[in-house]
CSV table of C-alpha atoms in Angstrom, one decimal:
chain,number,residue,atom,x,y,z
A,1,MET,CA,0.0,0.0,0.0
A,2,PRO,CA,1.5,3.4,-1.0
A,3,ARG,CA,2.4,5.7,1.9
A,4,LYS,CA,0.3,8.8,2.2
A,5,PRO,CA,2.3,12.0,2.0
A,6,PRO,CA,2.5,13.7,5.4
A,7,THR,CA,-0.2,16.3,6.0
A,8,SER,CA,1.9,18.5,8.2
A,9,SER,CA,5.6,19.3,8.7
A,10,PRO,CA,7.6,17.1,11.0
A,11,ALA,CA,7.3,18.3,14.6
A,12,GLY,CA,11.1,19.1,14.8
A,13,SER,CA,11.1,21.2,11.6
A,14,ARG,CA,12.1,24.8,12.1
A,15,SER,CA,11.7,26.0,8.5
A,16,SER,CA,8.5,27.8,7.7
A,17,PRO,CA,6.9,27.4,4.3
A,18,PRO,CA,7.8,30.1,1.7
A,19,PRO,CA,5.6,33.2,1.7
A,20,VAL,CA,2.9,33.3,-0.9
A,21,SER,CA,1.2,36.6,-1.9
A,22,ARG,CA,-2.3,36.5,-3.2
A,23,PHE,CA,-5.0,38.8,-4.3
A,24,ARG,CA,-8.5,38.3,-3.4
A,25,LEU,CA,-11.2,40.3,-5.2
A,26,ARG,CA,-14.6,40.8,-3.7
A,27,VAL,CA,-17.5,42.7,-5.0
A,28,THR,CA,-19.7,43.7,-2.0
A,29,ARG,CA,-23.0,45.3,-1.6
A,30,GLY,CA,-23.4,46.6,1.9
A,31,GLU,CA,-22.5,43.7,4.0
A,32,ALA,CA,-23.2,41.0,1.4
A,33,ILE,CA,-20.5,39.6,-0.9
A,34,ALA,CA,-22.0,39.5,-4.4
A,35,VAL,CA,-18.9,38.0,-6.0
A,36,GLY,CA,-15.9,36.6,-4.1
A,37,PRO,CA,-13.3,33.8,-4.2
A,38,GLY,CA,-15.6,31.2,-2.6
A,39,LYS,CA,-18.4,31.7,-5.1
A,40,VAL,CA,-16.1,31.7,-8.1
A,41,ALA,CA,-14.4,28.5,-6.9
A,42,LEU,CA,-17.9,27.0,-6.6
A,43,LEU,CA,-19.0,28.0,-10.1
A,44,GLU,CA,-15.8,26.5,-11.5
A,45,ALA,CA,-16.5,23.3,-9.6
A,46,VAL,CA,-20.1,23.2,-11.0
A,47,GLU,CA,-18.7,23.6,-14.5
A,48,ARG,CA,-16.1,20.9,-13.9
A,49,THR,CA,-18.3,18.4,-12.3
A,50,GLY,CA,-21.7,19.1,-13.9
A,51,SER,CA,-23.7,19.2,-10.7
A,52,ILE,CA,-24.1,21.1,-7.5
A,53,THR,CA,-23.9,17.9,-5.5
A,54,ALA,CA,-20.6,16.9,-7.0
A,55,ALA,CA,-19.2,20.5,-6.8
A,56,ALA,CA,-20.1,20.6,-3.1
A,57,LYS,CA,-18.4,17.3,-2.5
A,58,ASP,CA,-15.3,18.4,-4.5
A,59,LEU,CA,-15.0,21.5,-2.3
A,60,GLY,CA,-15.8,19.7,0.9
A,61,MET,CA,-18.9,21.7,1.7
A,62,SER,CA,-22.4,20.6,2.4
A,63,TYR,CA,-24.9,20.4,-0.5
A,64,ARG,CA,-27.1,22.9,1.4
A,65,ARG,CA,-24.4,25.5,1.6
A,66,ALA,CA,-23.4,25.1,-2.0
A,67,TRP,CA,-27.0,25.4,-3.1
A,68,LEU,CA,-27.5,28.6,-1.0
A,69,LEU,CA,-24.3,30.1,-2.5
A,70,VAL,CA,-25.4,29.3,-6.0
A,71,ASP,CA,-28.8,30.8,-5.2
A,72,GLU,CA,-27.1,34.0,-3.9
A,73,VAL,CA,-25.0,34.3,-7.0
A,74,ASN,CA,-28.0,33.7,-9.3
A,75,HIS,CA,-29.9,36.5,-7.6
A,76,ALA,CA,-26.9,38.9,-7.4
A,77,LEU,CA,-26.5,38.9,-11.2
A,78,ARG,CA,-28.8,40.3,-13.8
A,79,GLU,CA,-29.1,36.8,-15.2
A,80,PRO,CA,-28.5,33.5,-13.4
A,81,ALA,CA,-24.9,32.1,-13.4
A,82,VAL,CA,-26.0,28.4,-13.1
A,83,GLU,CA,-28.9,26.6,-14.7
A,84,SER,CA,-30.0,23.3,-13.4
A,85,THR,CA,-32.2,20.6,-14.8
A,86,LYS,CA,-34.1,18.2,-12.6
A,87,GLY,CA,-32.4,14.9,-13.0
A,88,GLY,CA,-33.8,11.4,-12.6
A,89,GLU,CA,-31.5,8.7,-11.2
A,90,GLY,CA,-28.3,10.3,-9.9
A,91,GLY,CA,-29.8,13.8,-9.4
A,92,GLY,CA,-29.9,16.9,-11.5
A,93,VAL,CA,-27.4,18.3,-13.9
A,94,SER,CA,-26.1,21.9,-13.5
A,95,ARG,CA,-24.0,24.0,-15.7
A,96,LEU,CA,-22.9,27.6,-16.1
A,97,THR,CA,-24.8,30.0,-18.3
A,98,PRO,CA,-22.9,32.3,-20.6
A,99,THR,CA,-23.2,34.9,-17.8
A,100,GLY,CA,-21.8,32.5,-15.3
A,101,ARG,CA,-18.9,31.7,-17.6
A,102,ARG,CA,-18.3,35.4,-18.3
A,103,MET,CA,-18.2,36.2,-14.6
A,104,VAL,CA,-15.6,33.5,-13.8
A,105,GLU,CA,-13.6,34.5,-16.8
A,106,LEU,CA,-13.6,38.2,-15.8
A,107,TYR,CA,-12.8,37.4,-12.2
A,108,ARG,CA,-9.8,35.2,-13.0
A,109,GLY,CA,-8.6,37.6,-15.6
A,110,ILE,CA,-8.6,40.4,-13.1
A,111,GLU,CA,-6.6,38.3,-10.7
A,112,ARG,CA,-4.0,37.6,-13.4
A,113,THR,CA,-3.8,41.2,-14.5
A,114,ALA,CA,-3.4,42.5,-10.9
A,115,ALA,CA,-0.7,39.9,-10.1
A,116,SER,CA,1.1,40.8,-13.3
A,117,ALA,CA,0.9,44.6,-12.8
A,118,CYS,CA,2.1,44.3,-9.2
A,119,LYS,CA,4.8,41.7,-9.6
A,120,ALA,CA,7.8,43.9,-8.8
A,121,ASP,CA,6.2,45.5,-5.7
A,122,MET,CA,4.9,42.2,-4.5
A,123,ALA,CA,8.5,40.9,-4.6
A,124,ARG,CA,9.7,43.9,-2.7
A,125,LEU,CA,7.0,43.3,-0.1
A,126,VAL,CA,7.9,39.7,0.3
A,127,ALA,CA,11.6,40.7,0.6
A,128,LEU,CA,10.7,42.5,3.8
A,129,LEU,CA,9.8,39.2,5.4
A,130,ALA,CA,12.1,37.3,7.7
A,131,ARG,CA,13.8,34.3,6.0
A,132,ASP,CA,13.4,31.6,8.7
B,1,MET,CA,-26.9,69.7,18.4
B,2,PRO,CA,-26.3,68.5,14.8
B,3,ARG,CA,-28.1,65.3,13.8
B,4,LYS,CA,-26.0,62.3,13.3
B,5,PRO,CA,-26.2,60.7,9.8
B,6,PRO,CA,-28.1,57.4,9.8
B,7,THR,CA,-25.9,54.4,10.3
B,8,SER,CA,-28.2,52.0,8.3
B,9,SER,CA,-30.8,52.3,5.6
B,10,PRO,CA,-34.3,52.9,6.6
B,11,ALA,CA,-36.2,49.6,7.4
B,12,GLY,CA,-38.6,50.1,4.5
B,13,SER,CA,-36.0,50.8,1.9
B,14,ARG,CA,-35.8,48.3,-1.0
B,15,SER,CA,-32.8,49.7,-2.8
B,16,SER,CA,-29.6,47.9,-2.1
B,17,PRO,CA,-26.3,49.9,-1.8
B,18,PRO,CA,-24.2,50.2,-4.9
B,19,PRO,CA,-21.7,47.4,-5.5
B,20,VAL,CA,-18.1,48.1,-4.4
B,21,SER,CA,-15.2,46.0,-5.8
B,22,ARG,CA,-12.2,45.7,-3.6
B,23,PHE,CA,-8.9,44.0,-3.7
B,24,ARG,CA,-7.4,42.4,-0.6
B,25,LEU,CA,-3.8,41.4,-0.7
B,26,ARG,CA,-2.5,38.8,1.7
B,27,VAL,CA,1.0,37.4,2.1
B,28,THR,CA,0.6,34.0,3.8
B,29,ARG,CA,3.0,31.5,5.1
B,30,GLY,CA,1.4,28.1,5.4
B,31,GLU,CA,-1.8,28.9,7.4
B,32,ALA,CA,-0.4,32.2,8.9
B,33,ILE,CA,-1.1,35.6,7.4
B,34,ALA,CA,2.2,37.5,7.5
B,35,VAL,CA,0.8,40.6,5.9
B,36,GLY,CA,-2.9,41.4,5.3
B,37,PRO,CA,-5.5,44.1,5.4
B,38,GLY,CA,-6.1,43.9,9.2
B,39,LYS,CA,-2.4,44.2,10.1
B,40,VAL,CA,-1.8,47.1,7.6
B,41,ALA,CA,-4.8,49.0,9.0
B,42,LEU,CA,-3.4,48.5,12.5
B,43,LEU,CA,0.1,49.8,11.5
B,44,GLU,CA,-1.5,52.9,9.9
B,45,ALA,CA,-3.5,53.4,13.1
B,46,VAL,CA,-0.3,53.2,15.2
B,47,GLU,CA,1.3,55.8,13.0
B,48,ARG,CA,-1.7,58.0,13.2
B,49,THR,CA,-2.3,57.8,17.0
B,50,GLY,CA,1.2,57.2,18.3
B,51,SER,CA,0.3,54.3,20.5
B,52,ILE,CA,-0.9,50.7,20.4
B,53,THR,CA,-3.6,51.5,23.0
B,54,ALA,CA,-5.0,54.4,21.0
B,55,ALA,CA,-4.7,52.4,17.7
B,56,ALA,CA,-6.7,49.5,19.2
B,57,LYS,CA,-9.4,51.9,20.5
B,58,ASP,CA,-9.5,53.6,17.1
B,59,LEU,CA,-10.1,50.3,15.3
B,60,GLY,CA,-12.5,48.9,18.0
B,61,MET,CA,-10.2,46.0,19.0
B,62,SER,CA,-8.9,45.0,22.3
B,63,TYR,CA,-5.5,46.1,23.4
B,64,ARG,CA,-4.5,42.5,23.8
B,65,ARG,CA,-5.5,41.6,20.2
B,66,ALA,CA,-3.7,44.7,18.8
B,67,TRP,CA,-0.6,43.9,20.8
B,68,LEU,CA,-0.6,40.3,19.5
B,69,LEU,CA,-1.0,41.4,15.9
B,70,VAL,CA,1.9,43.9,16.2
B,71,ASP,CA,4.0,41.2,17.7
B,72,GLU,CA,3.2,38.9,14.8
B,73,VAL,CA,4.1,41.5,12.2
B,74,ASN,CA,7.3,42.3,14.1
B,75,HIS,CA,8.3,38.7,14.0
B,76,ALA,CA,7.2,38.1,10.4
B,77,LEU,CA,9.5,40.8,9.1
B,78,ARG,CA,13.3,40.9,9.0
B,79,GLU,CA,13.2,44.0,11.1
B,80,PRO,CA,10.3,45.1,13.4
B,81,ALA,CA,7.6,47.3,11.9
B,82,VAL,CA,6.7,49.0,15.2
B,83,GLU,CA,9.0,50.3,17.9
B,84,SER,CA,7.7,51.1,21.4
B,85,THR,CA,9.1,53.1,24.3
B,86,LYS,CA,7.9,52.5,27.8
B,87,GLY,CA,5.9,55.5,28.7
B,88,GLY,CA,5.3,57.0,32.1
B,89,GLU,CA,1.9,58.6,32.7
B,90,GLY,CA,-0.5,57.9,29.8
B,91,GLY,CA,1.3,54.7,28.7
B,92,GLY,CA,4.0,54.0,26.1
B,93,VAL,CA,4.6,55.6,22.8
B,94,SER,CA,4.8,53.5,19.6
B,95,ARG,CA,5.7,54.4,16.1
B,96,LEU,CA,6.5,52.7,12.8
B,97,THR,CA,10.1,51.9,11.9
B,98,PRO,CA,11.4,52.7,8.4
B,99,THR,CA,10.6,49.0,7.6
B,100,GLY,CA,7.0,49.4,8.9
B,101,ARG,CA,6.5,52.5,6.9
B,102,ARG,CA,7.9,50.8,3.8
B,103,MET,CA,5.6,47.8,4.3
B,104,VAL,CA,2.5,50.0,4.5
B,105,GLU,CA,3.6,52.1,1.5
B,106,LEU,CA,4.2,49.0,-0.7
B,107,TYR,CA,1.0,47.4,0.4
B,108,ARG,CA,-1.2,50.4,-0.4
B,109,GLY,CA,0.8,51.1,-3.6
B,110,ILE,CA,0.1,47.5,-4.7
B,111,GLU,CA,-3.7,48.0,-4.0
B,112,ARG,CA,-3.7,51.2,-6.1
B,113,THR,CA,-1.8,49.7,-8.9
B,114,ALA,CA,-4.0,46.6,-9.1
B,115,ALA,CA,-7.2,48.7,-9.0
B,116,SER,CA,-5.9,50.9,-11.7
B,117,ALA,CA,-4.7,48.1,-13.9
B,118,CYS,CA,-8.0,46.2,-13.7
B,119,LYS,CA,-10.4,49.2,-13.8
B,120,ALA,CA,-12.0,48.3,-17.1
B,121,ASP,CA,-12.6,44.6,-16.3
B,122,MET,CA,-13.8,45.4,-12.8
B,123,ALA,CA,-16.5,47.7,-14.4
B,124,ARG,CA,-17.4,44.8,-16.7
B,125,LEU,CA,-17.7,42.5,-13.7
B,126,VAL,CA,-19.9,45.0,-11.8
B,127,ALA,CA,-22.0,45.4,-14.9
B,128,LEU,CA,-23.1,41.7,-14.6
B,129,LEU,CA,-24.7,42.5,-11.3
B,130,ALA,CA,-28.5,43.0,-10.9
B,131,ARG,CA,-29.5,46.7,-10.6
B,132,ASP,CA,-32.0,46.5,-7.8
């Protein structure tokens, strides 16, 4: 039986993992997050797996939570991001609408543009961190 | 006595506040956030108020929490971000070191650069949102 990779560093290890800098984009409306990293990851999982059930499982969240998030996104946008058909055996099928795909595409594109525009200053910021 | 502006929308109001898109930059190391929006806001408050006590009060956080966050930042960087002198009456005085100021400056600069580089796509993303 193959050995599983360790899930945490050895207890005696003193070296910390390398710093990772990351942008998170959120579109909020008052207190509510209309578009954010969690919702975008969920839409991507729906597109990848073809159902809300499978997407929830893939992301380790409850079906109920995934359904509520999809419902929130669908109501936050002018047009729904996810369309679902009632399924027979095995449950329903869900997929992104053109609006849903456009949203994911814009969101990831913005992250890439931001990371690329700020590359030099991000490196300067990370260089201020301790090395250990 | 001047009237205070309302802090929330009237109960009967149906219009939601306008969408706001915002970047959040975090530099993480494993699970720990080395630099993020909370810590940067705290450093700015220390610079503005001249003490951790006053900065904590300004941000509505406990002195203990503020002290712990400052301690984390100081240890995350090569050189401390905040230096404090033991005070007599009225408590100690704290201020940012050149490294602390540089960190805040880089962080806010990166946010501005990102927002400016992504302006057009952010507007396209916000345009996908419902109007109500």
